[in-house]
Short mmCIF file of C-alpha atoms in Angstrom, two decimals:
data_model
loop_
_atom_site.label_atom_id
_atom_site.label_comp_id
_atom_site.label_asym_id
_atom_site.label_seq_id
_atom_site.Cartn_x
_atom_site.Cartn_y
_atom_site.Cartn_z
CA UNK O 30 122.04 160.75 80.34
CA UNK O 31 123.24 157.28 81.20
CA UNK O 32 124.35 156.50 84.70
CA UNK O 33 125.44 152.92 84.41
CA UNK O 34 128.94 151.66 84.96
CA UNK O 35 130.51 149.31 82.47
CA UNK O 36 132.97 146.73 83.77
CA UNK O 37 135.20 143.98 82.44
CA UNK O 38 132.20 141.66 82.47
CA UNK O 39 130.36 143.92 80.00
CA UNK O 40 133.36 144.06 77.70
CA UNK O 41 133.63 140.28 77.76
CA UNK O 42 129.90 140.01 77.06
CA UNK O 43 130.38 142.22 73.99
CA UNK O 44 133.00 139.77 72.69
CA UNK O 45 130.55 136.90 73.21
CA UNK O 46 127.82 138.76 71.30
CA UNK O 47 129.80 140.43 68.56
CA UNK O 48 132.69 138.04 67.93
CA UNK O 49 131.02 134.82 68.98
CA UNK O 50 133.71 133.73 71.40
CA UNK O 51 132.99 131.53 74.43
CA UNK O 52 132.49 133.47 77.64
CA UNK O 53 135.59 132.27 79.49
CA UNK O 54 137.82 133.00 76.53
CA UNK O 55 136.26 136.45 76.18
CA UNK O 56 137.06 137.19 79.79
CA UNK O 57 140.65 136.07 79.30
CA UNK O 58 141.04 138.26 76.22
CA UNK O 59 139.72 141.37 77.95
CA UNK O 60 142.20 140.73 80.73
CA UNK O 61 145.00 140.13 78.26
CA UNK O 62 144.36 143.36 76.38
CA UNK O 63 144.36 145.36 79.60
CA UNK O 64 147.47 143.67 80.94
CA UNK O 65 149.43 144.16 77.72
CA UNK O 66 148.64 147.88 77.86
CA UNK O 67 149.48 148.00 81.58
CA UNK O 68 152.76 146.21 81.01
CA UNK O 69 153.86 148.66 78.34
CA UNK O 70 152.94 151.62 80.58
CA UNK O 71 154.64 150.09 83.60
CA UNK O 72 157.79 149.80 81.46
CA UNK O 73 157.50 153.50 80.69
CA UNK O 74 156.32 152.96 77.13
CA UNK O 75 153.43 155.14 75.89
CA UNK O 76 150.49 153.39 74.21
CA UNK O 77 148.68 154.79 71.17
CA UNK O 78 145.44 153.28 70.03
CA UNK O 79 144.28 154.88 66.80
CA UNK O 80 140.64 156.02 66.79
CA UNK O 81 140.55 155.62 70.61
CA UNK O 82 143.28 157.75 72.14
CA UNK O 83 146.74 157.62 73.58
CA UNK O 84 148.13 156.95 77.03
CA UNK O 85 151.21 159.06 77.65
CA UNK O 86 153.60 159.20 80.57
CA UNK O 87 154.69 162.36 82.31
CA UNK O 88 157.57 162.57 84.73
CA UNK O 89 156.85 164.81 87.67
CA UNK O 90 159.68 166.30 89.68
CA UNK O 91 159.73 166.67 93.42
CA UNK O 92 157.64 169.52 94.79
CA UNK O 93 156.45 170.77 98.14
CA UNK O 94 152.88 169.95 99.10
CA UNK O 95 150.88 170.66 102.19
CA UNK O 96 148.82 168.48 104.41
CA UNK O 97 145.49 170.28 103.99
CA UNK O 98 144.39 169.29 107.46
CA UNK O 99 147.41 170.39 109.44
CA UNK O 100 148.97 172.89 107.03
CA UNK O 101 152.26 171.04 107.46
CA UNK O 102 154.65 171.12 104.50
CA UNK O 103 155.55 167.72 103.08
CA UNK O 104 157.73 166.87 100.09
CA UNK O 105 155.97 165.12 97.22
CA UNK O 106 158.34 162.60 95.74
CA UNK O 107 159.12 162.56 91.98
CA UNK O 108 156.70 160.27 90.18
CA UNK O 109 155.33 159.18 86.88
CA UNK O 110 151.77 159.95 85.97
CA UNK O 111 149.61 158.64 83.19
CA UNK O 112 147.87 161.11 80.94
CA UNK O 113 145.14 160.00 78.56
CA UNK O 114 144.50 162.00 75.41
CA UNK O 115 141.27 161.06 73.67
CA UNK O 116 141.33 160.90 69.85
CA UNK O 117 139.23 163.35 67.89
CA UNK O 118 137.09 160.40 66.78
CA UNK O 119 136.33 159.57 70.42
CA UNK O 120 135.56 163.21 71.26
CA UNK O 121 133.26 163.58 68.27
CA UNK O 122 131.41 160.36 68.99
CA UNK O 123 130.87 161.29 72.60
CA UNK O 124 129.48 164.70 71.69
CA UNK O 125 127.26 163.32 68.96
CA UNK O 126 125.94 160.62 71.30
CA UNK O 127 125.24 162.92 74.19
CA UNK O 128 123.62 165.60 72.02
CA UNK O 129 121.22 162.89 70.89
CA UNK O 130 120.57 161.88 74.47
CA UNK O 131 119.73 165.45 75.40
CA UNK O 132 117.23 165.78 72.57
CA UNK O 133 115.58 162.55 73.62
CA UNK O 134 115.32 163.83 77.19
CA UNK O 135 113.67 167.08 76.22
CA UNK G 13 153.16 150.50 71.68
CA UNK G 14 150.59 151.12 68.98
CA UNK G 15 147.43 149.21 68.20
CA UNK G 16 149.01 146.93 65.61
CA UNK G 17 151.72 145.94 68.08
CA UNK G 18 149.10 145.20 70.70
CA UNK G 19 147.25 143.01 68.22
CA UNK G 20 150.51 141.21 67.38
CA UNK G 21 151.28 140.50 71.02
CA UNK G 22 147.86 139.04 71.58
CA UNK G 23 148.06 136.97 68.39
CA UNK G 24 151.41 135.56 69.55
CA UNK G 25 149.87 134.08 72.69
CA UNK G 26 146.64 133.00 70.98
CA UNK G 27 147.79 130.99 67.96
CA UNK G 28 144.32 129.50 67.47
CA UNK G 29 142.84 132.93 66.62
CA UNK G 30 143.16 134.49 63.19
CA UNK G 31 144.95 137.79 63.06
CA UNK G 32 141.79 139.50 61.77
CA UNK G 33 139.80 138.09 64.70
CA UNK G 34 142.27 139.55 67.16
CA UNK G 35 141.95 142.85 65.35
CA UNK G 36 138.19 142.64 65.71
CA UNK G 37 138.47 141.71 69.40
CA UNK G 38 140.62 144.75 70.16
CA UNK G 39 138.33 147.03 68.16
CA UNK G 40 135.19 145.70 69.86
CA UNK G 41 136.66 146.25 73.32
CA UNK G 42 137.60 149.88 72.65
CA UNK G 43 134.45 150.47 70.65
CA UNK G 44 132.37 149.36 73.63
CA UNK G 45 134.18 151.86 75.86
CA UNK G 46 133.50 154.70 73.42
CA UNK G 47 129.83 153.67 73.03
CA UNK G 48 129.39 153.63 76.81
CA UNK G 49 130.89 157.10 77.14
CA UNK G 50 128.68 158.35 74.29
CA UNK G 51 125.66 157.19 76.37
CA UNK G 52 127.02 159.08 79.34
CA UNK G 53 127.97 155.85 81.17
CA UNK G 54 131.14 155.32 83.14
CA UNK G 55 133.62 152.52 82.44
CA UNK G 56 135.41 151.14 85.42
CA UNK G 57 138.23 148.67 84.92
CA UNK G 58 139.62 147.83 88.35
CA UNK G 59 143.37 147.97 88.56
CA UNK G 60 143.59 149.67 85.19
CA UNK G 61 141.53 152.80 85.48
CA UNK G 62 138.15 154.45 84.85
CA UNK G 63 136.77 156.47 81.97
CA UNK G 64 134.03 159.02 82.35
CA UNK G 65 132.71 162.14 80.64
CA UNK G 66 132.57 165.59 82.13
CA UNK G 67 130.22 168.34 81.03
CA UNK G 68 131.60 171.67 79.93
CA UNK G 69 129.08 174.53 79.91
CA UNK G 70 128.86 176.90 76.92
CA UNK G 71 131.03 179.97 77.37
CA UNK G 72 132.30 183.04 75.67
CA UNK G 73 135.88 182.42 74.67
CA UNK G 74 138.38 184.70 73.07
CA UNK G 75 140.64 184.31 70.11
CA UNK G 76 143.96 184.85 71.87
CA UNK G 77 145.53 186.36 68.78
CA UNK G 78 142.85 188.91 67.86
CA UNK G 79 141.01 189.27 71.16
CA UNK G 80 137.71 188.78 69.36
CA UNK G 81 135.05 186.99 71.42
CA UNK G 82 133.69 183.71 70.13
CA UNK G 83 130.96 181.64 71.62
CA UNK G 84 132.04 178.14 72.58
CA UNK G 85 129.26 175.53 72.62
CA UNK G 86 128.65 173.23 75.55
CA UNK G 87 130.47 169.94 75.21
CA UNK G 88 131.32 166.67 76.86
CA UNK G 89 134.91 165.65 77.38
CA UNK G 90 136.23 162.19 78.18
CA UNK G 91 138.48 161.71 81.19
CA UNK G 92 140.61 158.83 82.37
CA UNK G 93 141.68 158.23 85.93
CA UNK G 94 144.48 155.77 86.41
CA UNK G 95 143.69 152.81 88.63
CA UNK G 96 145.58 152.21 91.85
CA UNK G 97 147.42 149.10 90.75
CA UNK G 98 148.61 150.57 87.47
CA UNK G 99 149.66 153.83 89.17
CA UNK G 100 151.73 151.85 91.63
CA UNK G 101 153.25 149.67 88.90
CA UNK G 102 154.31 152.77 86.96
CA UNK G 103 156.19 154.03 89.96
CA UNK G 104 158.00 150.87 90.89
CA UNK G 105 161.43 149.78 89.86
CA UNK G 106 163.90 151.59 87.62
CA UNK G 107 162.79 154.75 85.96
CA UNK G 108 164.36 154.35 82.57
#
């Protein structure tokens, strides 16, 4: 199985290779895509990307937590959390890809 | 926001790109992420978040309605962990 980590630079490189854009513009576009998504989420707006997945927002109420080290009870403030739901296409492609990897490794 | 709206926003600030090019750009970016996960790689986008796959061993499950046992194959499931900056931005300002 793979063990590499992809970063923004790899995504930008893919735009250079596959779309033929200059490198600096590719970097800007990767950043722009991520920031548009972040802006929507920061505004409390869910983001759905067909064939990829959706980023939803869940509101969490206040609850009592514990400091695991001291056992002391501390309130956990209400907060918003992001939940990602992968599309079926993504799930299928991941399983198909990794099944292939396993066979190759055997 | 859905994908077409994302494409529109990017087109609006990049008038020199054709709409179909922007579509392709967005699809290439997310396609690369899926391809990486399908290889078992991680994708780390600082400030935004990280995607990775987790392994789920095969198990004997049950049909909750009938109680019949069914074997569930091993599988890989994608996970996303929100980045620090985005998590903080989501919890700032007015919650509306």
